[in-house]
Amino acid sequence: MAVDLVIFDCDGVLVDSEPISVRVGTAALRRLGWSIDETEYIERFVGCTNDYWEEQVGETPPGWRDQLRAEYTAAVRAELRAIRGIEEALDRLTVPSCVASNGRHTVIRHSLELVGLAGRFDGRVFSAEDVARGKPEPDLFLHAAATLGAEPERCVVVEDSPFGVTAAMRAGMRCLAFAGGLIPPDRLAGLGATLFHDPATLPELITSFER
């Protein structure tokens, strides 16, 4: 079946923000008294919605969230880069594409601007803020596809987290799962996606779905 739309997650697929958010988030939770390391943080929170994260964290002391935001913003400005190989893949992609992320619109836009990818997705960025339920529910991917006039079965989602892969499967979409990031491949295996390790191979992988 032809592919009419490729839907990219942002964090961990387009921009290498996950190591930053895990490092900063783990340190912040430990200041609250949590006994948590980066491995557990990855398992519990990478790919989740902001609402889920807020619900899990609960009440915090005055100024804690402001400090966390300031630390994350400073680290992103200093360290954020595009995922290696993704620009080459986007250059060779012949199918229309968009971004659908659990992040907030302001954060997604800022991240894409910092790494020089914003212009590639102008007017085609979707956030969990746009729907009632973010990933792992299918709402966000279905909203992106409907807005851009693509049938779910003719979409391919590129993800890196179990939250995102699960959402793609529930939306009835094909999915490519990046297994070269922070999420251990064994947590992505068995969810219904095709795993890949080199983002530069995405155009060929997407074409293979049409054979």
PDB file of C-alpha atoms in Angstrom:
ATOM      1  CA  MET A   1       0.000   0.000   0.000  1.00  0.00           C
ATOM      2  CA  ALA A   2       1.259   3.463  -0.884  1.00  0.00           C
ATOM      3  CA  VAL A   3       2.574   5.790   1.805  1.00  0.00           C
ATOM      4  CA  ASP A   4       0.901   9.219   1.675  1.00  0.00           C
ATOM      5  CA  LEU A   5       2.256  10.722   4.901  1.00  0.00           C
ATOM      6  CA  VAL A   6       5.215  10.204   7.220  1.00  0.00           C
ATOM      7  CA  ILE A   7       4.587  11.340  10.801  1.00  0.00           C
ATOM      8  CA  PHE A   8       7.717  12.063  12.833  1.00  0.00           C
ATOM      9  CA  ASP A   9       7.926  12.228  16.586  1.00  0.00           C
ATOM     10  CA  CYS A  10      10.174  15.109  17.642  1.00  0.00           C
ATOM     11  CA  ASP A  11      12.217  14.261  20.748  1.00  0.00           C
ATOM     12  CA  GLY A  12      14.578  11.395  20.099  1.00  0.00           C
ATOM     13  CA  VAL A  13      13.666  11.171  16.403  1.00  0.00           C
ATOM     14  CA  LEU A  14      14.365  14.631  14.979  1.00  0.00           C
ATOM     15  CA  VAL A  15      16.208  16.280  17.860  1.00  0.00           C
ATOM     16  CA  ASP A  16      18.557  14.646  20.350  1.00  0.00           C
ATOM     17  CA  SER A  17      16.810  16.063  23.396  1.00  0.00           C
ATOM     18  CA  GLU A  18      16.151  12.873  25.348  1.00  0.00           C
ATOM     19  CA  PRO A  19      19.578  12.663  27.048  1.00  0.00           C
ATOM     20  CA  ILE A  20      19.145  16.274  28.184  1.00  0.00           C
ATOM     21  CA  SER A  21      15.640  15.810  29.555  1.00  0.00           C
ATOM     22  CA  VAL A  22      16.589  12.562  31.300  1.00  0.00           C
ATOM     23  CA  ARG A  23      19.671  14.073  32.950  1.00  0.00           C
ATOM     24  CA  VAL A  24      17.926  17.260  34.056  1.00  0.00           C
ATOM     25  CA  GLY A  25      14.691  15.514  35.047  1.00  0.00           C
ATOM     26  CA  THR A  26      16.417  12.823  37.095  1.00  0.00           C
ATOM     27  CA  ALA A  27      18.446  15.404  39.009  1.00  0.00           C
ATOM     28  CA  ALA A  28      15.322  17.465  39.694  1.00  0.00           C
ATOM     29  CA  LEU A  29      13.364  14.499  41.029  1.00  0.00           C
ATOM     30  CA  ARG A  30      16.254  13.484  43.245  1.00  0.00           C
ATOM     31  CA  ARG A  31      16.159  16.987  44.753  1.00  0.00           C
ATOM     32  CA  LEU A  32      12.552  16.190  45.691  1.00  0.00           C
ATOM     33  CA  GLY A  33      13.766  13.110  47.523  1.00  0.00           C
ATOM     34  CA  TRP A  34      12.978  10.543  44.851  1.00  0.00           C
ATOM     35  CA  SER A  35      15.202   7.475  44.745  1.00  0.00           C
ATOM     36  CA  ILE A  36      15.502   7.307  40.959  1.00  0.00           C
ATOM     37  CA  ASP A  37      18.320   6.931  38.458  1.00  0.00           C
ATOM     38  CA  GLU A  38      18.429   7.701  34.742  1.00  0.00           C
ATOM     39  CA  THR A  39      17.576   4.130  33.747  1.00  0.00           C
ATOM     40  CA  GLU A  40      14.342   4.218  35.741  1.00  0.00           C
ATOM     41  CA  TYR A  41      13.563   7.726  34.479  1.00  0.00           C
ATOM     42  CA  ILE A  42      13.882   6.521  30.893  1.00  0.00           C
ATOM     43  CA  GLU A  43      11.578   3.581  31.556  1.00  0.00           C
ATOM     44  CA  ARG A  44       8.919   5.672  33.292  1.00  0.00           C
ATOM     45  CA  PHE A  45       8.909   8.977  31.464  1.00  0.00           C
ATOM     46  CA  VAL A  46      10.584   9.075  28.042  1.00  0.00           C
ATOM     47  CA  GLY A  47       7.857   9.722  25.472  1.00  0.00           C
ATOM     48  CA  CYS A  48       5.111  10.470  27.988  1.00  0.00           C
ATOM     49  CA  THR A  49       2.764  13.467  27.931  1.00  0.00           C
ATOM     50  CA  ASN A  50       3.341  16.533  30.080  1.00  0.00           C
ATOM     51  CA  ASP A  51       0.077  15.783  31.896  1.00  0.00           C
ATOM     52  CA  TYR A  52       1.256  12.278  32.777  1.00  0.00           C
ATOM     53  CA  TRP A  53       4.582  13.631  34.038  1.00  0.00           C
ATOM     54  CA  GLU A  54       2.865  16.302  36.141  1.00  0.00           C
ATOM     55  CA  GLU A  55       0.476  13.724  37.597  1.00  0.00           C
ATOM     56  CA  GLN A  56       3.328  11.424  38.585  1.00  0.00           C
ATOM     57  CA  VAL A  57       5.414  14.219  40.149  1.00  0.00           C
ATOM     58  CA  GLY A  58       2.539  15.700  42.146  1.00  0.00           C
ATOM     59  CA  GLU A  59       2.993  18.599  44.562  1.00  0.00           C
ATOM     60  CA  THR A  60       6.355  20.351  44.589  1.00  0.00           C
ATOM     61  CA  PRO A  61       7.956  23.125  46.687  1.00  0.00           C
ATOM     62  CA  PRO A  62       7.639  26.746  45.489  1.00  0.00           C
ATOM     63  CA  GLY A  63      10.089  27.515  42.707  1.00  0.00           C
ATOM     64  CA  TRP A  64      10.924  23.881  41.944  1.00  0.00           C
ATOM     65  CA  ARG A  65       9.274  23.859  38.531  1.00  0.00           C
ATOM     66  CA  ASP A  66      10.762  27.240  37.634  1.00  0.00           C
ATOM     67  CA  GLN A  67      14.232  25.938  38.435  1.00  0.00           C
ATOM     68  CA  LEU A  68      13.625  22.789  36.378  1.00  0.00           C
ATOM     69  CA  ARG A  69      12.455  24.794  33.366  1.00  0.00           C
ATOM     70  CA  ALA A  70      15.443  27.132  33.626  1.00  0.00           C
ATOM     71  CA  GLU A  71      17.891  24.239  33.838  1.00  0.00           C
ATOM     72  CA  TYR A  72      16.335  22.435  30.903  1.00  0.00           C
ATOM     73  CA  THR A  73      16.169  25.559  28.742  1.00  0.00           C
ATOM     74  CA  ALA A  74      19.815  26.391  29.411  1.00  0.00           C
ATOM     75  CA  ALA A  75      20.938  22.847  28.634  1.00  0.00           C
ATOM     76  CA  VAL A  76      18.913  22.698  25.413  1.00  0.00           C
ATOM     77  CA  ARG A  77      20.326  25.989  24.186  1.00  0.00           C
ATOM     78  CA  ALA A  78      23.851  24.798  24.845  1.00  0.00           C
ATOM     79  CA  GLU A  79      23.632  21.167  23.767  1.00  0.00           C
ATOM     80  CA  LEU A  80      20.695  20.399  21.471  1.00  0.00           C
ATOM     81  CA  ARG A  81      21.541  18.875  18.106  1.00  0.00           C
ATOM     82  CA  ALA A  82      19.591  17.162  15.354  1.00  0.00           C
ATOM     83  CA  ILE A  83      19.630  13.363  15.467  1.00  0.00           C
ATOM     84  CA  ARG A  84      22.592  12.204  13.403  1.00  0.00           C
ATOM     85  CA  GLY A  85      21.471  11.171   9.925  1.00  0.00           C
ATOM     86  CA  ILE A  86      17.977  12.691  10.097  1.00  0.00           C
ATOM     87  CA  GLU A  87      18.762  15.698   7.892  1.00  0.00           C
ATOM     88  CA  GLU A  88      20.088  13.419   5.156  1.00  0.00           C
ATOM     89  CA  ALA A  89      16.926  11.344   5.436  1.00  0.00           C
ATOM     90  CA  LEU A  90      14.688  14.413   5.198  1.00  0.00           C
ATOM     91  CA  ASP A  91      16.624  15.641   2.161  1.00  0.00           C
ATOM     92  CA  ARG A  92      15.863  12.400   0.328  1.00  0.00           C
ATOM     93  CA  LEU A  93      12.305  11.881   1.539  1.00  0.00           C
ATOM     94  CA  THR A  94       9.786  12.131  -1.307  1.00  0.00           C
ATOM     95  CA  VAL A  95       6.628  11.640   0.779  1.00  0.00           C
ATOM     96  CA  PRO A  96       4.852  14.519   2.595  1.00  0.00           C
ATOM     97  CA  SER A  97       5.748  14.635   6.278  1.00  0.00           C
ATOM     98  CA  CYS A  98       4.761  16.266   9.553  1.00  0.00           C
ATOM     99  CA  VAL A  99       5.627  16.257  13.257  1.00  0.00           C
ATOM    100  CA  ALA A 100       3.348  14.884  15.994  1.00  0.00           C
ATOM    101  CA  SER A 101       4.790  15.125  19.498  1.00  0.00           C
ATOM    102  CA  ASN A 102       3.567  14.814  23.068  1.00  0.00           C
ATOM    103  CA  GLY A 103       5.466  18.024  23.803  1.00  0.00           C
ATOM    104  CA  ARG A 104       3.959  21.488  23.946  1.00  0.00           C
ATOM    105  CA  HIS A 105       3.856  23.582  20.780  1.00  0.00           C
ATOM    106  CA  THR A 106       6.246  26.178  22.186  1.00  0.00           C
ATOM    107  CA  VAL A 107       8.807  23.531  23.126  1.00  0.00           C
ATOM    108  CA  ILE A 108       8.533  21.675  19.814  1.00  0.00           C
ATOM    109  CA  ARG A 109       8.932  24.883  17.812  1.00  0.00           C
ATOM    110  CA  HIS A 110      11.904  26.033  19.891  1.00  0.00           C
ATOM    111  CA  SER A 111      13.660  22.680  19.532  1.00  0.00           C
ATOM    112  CA  LEU A 112      13.152  22.546  15.766  1.00  0.00           C
ATOM    113  CA  GLU A 113      14.332  26.134  15.384  1.00  0.00           C
ATOM    114  CA  LEU A 114      17.496  25.512  17.405  1.00  0.00           C
ATOM    115  CA  VAL A 115      18.603  22.666  15.135  1.00  0.00           C
ATOM    116  CA  GLY A 116      17.484  24.290  11.891  1.00  0.00           C
ATOM    117  CA  LEU A 117      14.600  21.921  11.101  1.00  0.00           C
ATOM    118  CA  ALA A 118      11.622  24.204  11.714  1.00  0.00           C
ATOM    119  CA  GLY A 119      11.296  25.313   8.096  1.00  0.00           C
ATOM    120  CA  ARG A 120      10.917  21.730   6.921  1.00  0.00           C
ATOM    121  CA  PHE A 121       7.660  21.335   8.865  1.00  0.00           C
ATOM    122  CA  ASP A 122       6.119  24.800   8.636  1.00  0.00           C
ATOM    123  CA  GLY A 123       2.394  24.541   9.336  1.00  0.00           C
ATOM    124  CA  ARG A 124       2.625  20.766   9.865  1.00  0.00           C
ATOM    125  CA  VAL A 125       3.453  20.440  13.564  1.00  0.00           C
ATOM    126  CA  PHE A 126       0.971  18.784  15.911  1.00  0.00           C
ATOM    127  CA  SER A 127       1.066  18.616  19.709  1.00  0.00           C
ATOM    128  CA  ALA A 128      -0.721  16.649  22.403  1.00  0.00           C
ATOM    129  CA  GLU A 129      -2.175  20.057  23.280  1.00  0.00           C
ATOM    130  CA  ASP A 130      -4.319  19.701  20.140  1.00  0.00           C
ATOM    131  CA  VAL A 131      -6.197  16.590  21.274  1.00  0.00           C
ATOM    132  CA  ALA A 132      -7.982  15.191  24.303  1.00  0.00           C
ATOM    133  CA  ARG A 133      -5.455  12.403  24.863  1.00  0.00           C
ATOM    134  CA  GLY A 134      -1.791  12.209  23.949  1.00  0.00           C
ATOM    135  CA  LYS A 135       0.286   9.111  23.251  1.00  0.00           C
ATOM    136  CA  PRO A 136      -0.062   6.191  23.944  1.00  0.00           C
ATOM    137  CA  GLU A 137      -3.621   6.891  22.765  1.00  0.00           C
ATOM    138  CA  PRO A 138      -4.031   7.249  18.972  1.00  0.00           C
ATOM    139  CA  ASP A 139      -5.731  10.667  19.010  1.00  0.00           C
ATOM    140  CA  LEU A 140      -2.689  12.748  18.078  1.00  0.00           C
ATOM    141  CA  PHE A 141      -1.660  10.651  15.076  1.00  0.00           C
ATOM    142  CA  LEU A 142      -5.241  10.405  13.842  1.00  0.00           C
ATOM    143  CA  HIS A 143      -5.626  14.179  14.189  1.00  0.00           C
ATOM    144  CA  ALA A 144      -2.448  14.824  12.187  1.00  0.00           C
ATOM    145  CA  ALA A 145      -3.505  12.422   9.439  1.00  0.00           C
ATOM    146  CA  ALA A 146      -7.036  13.818   9.213  1.00  0.00           C
ATOM    147  CA  THR A 147      -5.777  17.404   9.100  1.00  0.00           C
ATOM    148  CA  LEU A 148      -3.428  16.595   6.224  1.00  0.00           C
ATOM    149  CA  GLY A 149      -5.925  14.418   4.368  1.00  0.00           C
ATOM    150  CA  ALA A 150      -4.213  11.047   4.769  1.00  0.00           C
ATOM    151  CA  GLU A 151      -5.894   7.758   5.620  1.00  0.00           C
ATOM    152  CA  PRO A 152      -4.359   6.069   8.703  1.00  0.00           C
ATOM    153  CA  GLU A 153      -3.436   2.913   6.816  1.00  0.00           C
ATOM    154  CA  ARG A 154      -1.453   5.025   4.328  1.00  0.00           C
ATOM    155  CA  CYS A 155       0.634   6.682   7.050  1.00  0.00           C
ATOM    156  CA  VAL A 156       4.004   5.668   8.465  1.00  0.00           C
ATOM    157  CA  VAL A 157       4.964   6.848  11.952  1.00  0.00           C
ATOM    158  CA  VAL A 158       8.606   7.249  13.011  1.00  0.00           C
ATOM    159  CA  GLU A 159       8.945   6.876  16.771  1.00  0.00           C
ATOM    160  CA  ASP A 160      11.448   6.050  19.475  1.00  0.00           C
ATOM    161  CA  SER A 161       9.374   5.226  22.568  1.00  0.00           C
ATOM    162  CA  PRO A 162       6.867   2.548  23.611  1.00  0.00           C
ATOM    163  CA  PHE A 163       4.317   5.341  24.198  1.00  0.00           C
ATOM    164  CA  GLY A 164       4.630   6.428  20.570  1.00  0.00           C
ATOM    165  CA  VAL A 165       4.775   2.985  19.005  1.00  0.00           C
ATOM    166  CA  THR A 166       1.679   1.953  20.942  1.00  0.00           C
ATOM    167  CA  ALA A 167      -0.148   5.064  19.735  1.00  0.00           C
ATOM    168  CA  ALA A 168       0.766   4.295  16.117  1.00  0.00           C
ATOM    169  CA  MET A 169      -0.467   0.720  16.415  1.00  0.00           C
ATOM    170  CA  ARG A 170      -3.731   1.872  17.978  1.00  0.00           C
ATOM    171  CA  ALA A 171      -4.156   4.369  15.139  1.00  0.00           C
ATOM    172  CA  GLY A 172      -3.853   1.580  12.564  1.00  0.00           C
ATOM    173  CA  MET A 173      -0.646   3.019  11.135  1.00  0.00           C
ATOM    174  CA  ARG A 174       2.620   1.362  10.160  1.00  0.00           C
ATOM    175  CA  CYS A 175       5.517   2.288  12.396  1.00  0.00           C
ATOM    176  CA  LEU A 176       9.304   2.506  12.254  1.00  0.00           C
ATOM    177  CA  ALA A 177      10.889   2.507  15.709  1.00  0.00           C
ATOM    178  CA  PHE A 178      14.325   4.058  16.185  1.00  0.00           C
ATOM    179  CA  ALA A 179      16.330   1.580  18.245  1.00  0.00           C
ATOM    180  CA  GLY A 180      19.491   3.669  18.362  1.00  0.00           C
ATOM    181  CA  GLY A 181      18.377   6.040  21.105  1.00  0.00           C
ATOM    182  CA  LEU A 182      17.913   5.802  24.857  1.00  0.00           C
ATOM    183  CA  ILE A 183      15.139   3.204  24.861  1.00  0.00           C
ATOM    184  CA  PRO A 184      16.565  -0.343  24.943  1.00  0.00           C
ATOM    185  CA  PRO A 185      15.612  -2.173  21.716  1.00  0.00           C
ATOM    186  CA  ASP A 186      14.041  -5.010  23.692  1.00  0.00           C
ATOM    187  CA  ARG A 187      11.432  -2.556  25.026  1.00  0.00           C
ATOM    188  CA  LEU A 188      10.475  -1.654  21.456  1.00  0.00           C
ATOM    189  CA  ALA A 189      10.558  -5.170  20.045  1.00  0.00           C
ATOM    190  CA  GLY A 190       7.258  -7.002  19.960  1.00  0.00           C
ATOM    191  CA  LEU A 191       5.098  -3.857  19.839  1.00  0.00           C
ATOM    192  CA  GLY A 192       4.385  -4.200  16.124  1.00  0.00           C
ATOM    193  CA  ALA A 193       6.906  -1.735  14.720  1.00  0.00           C
ATOM    194  CA  THR A 194       9.855  -2.301  12.406  1.00  0.00           C
ATOM    195  CA  LEU A 195      13.038  -1.428  14.288  1.00  0.00           C
ATOM    196  CA  PHE A 196      15.873   0.525  12.666  1.00  0.00           C
ATOM    197  CA  HIS A 197      19.192   1.933  13.893  1.00  0.00           C
ATOM    198  CA  ASP A 198      20.334   4.421  11.237  1.00  0.00           C
ATOM    199  CA  PRO A 199      18.035   7.396  10.522  1.00  0.00           C
ATOM    200  CA  ALA A 200      19.741   7.899   7.156  1.00  0.00           C
ATOM    201  CA  THR A 201      18.071   4.678   5.952  1.00  0.00           C
ATOM    202  CA  LEU A 202      14.528   5.968   6.525  1.00  0.00           C
ATOM    203  CA  PRO A 203      13.718   6.806   2.868  1.00  0.00           C
ATOM    204  CA  GLU A 204      14.499   3.246   1.800  1.00  0.00           C
ATOM    205  CA  LEU A 205      12.588   1.785   4.740  1.00  0.00           C
ATOM    206  CA  ILE A 206       9.533   3.889   3.926  1.00  0.00           C
ATOM    207  CA  THR A 207       9.713   2.875   0.265  1.00  0.00           C
ATOM    208  CA  SER A 208       9.865  -0.788   1.306  1.00  0.00           C
ATOM    209  CA  PHE A 209       6.384  -0.503   2.793  1.00  0.00           C
ATOM    210  CA  GLU A 210       5.034   0.120  -0.718  1.00  0.00           C
ATOM    211  CA  ARG A 211       6.436  -3.076  -2.220  1.00  0.00           C
TER     212      ARG A 211
END
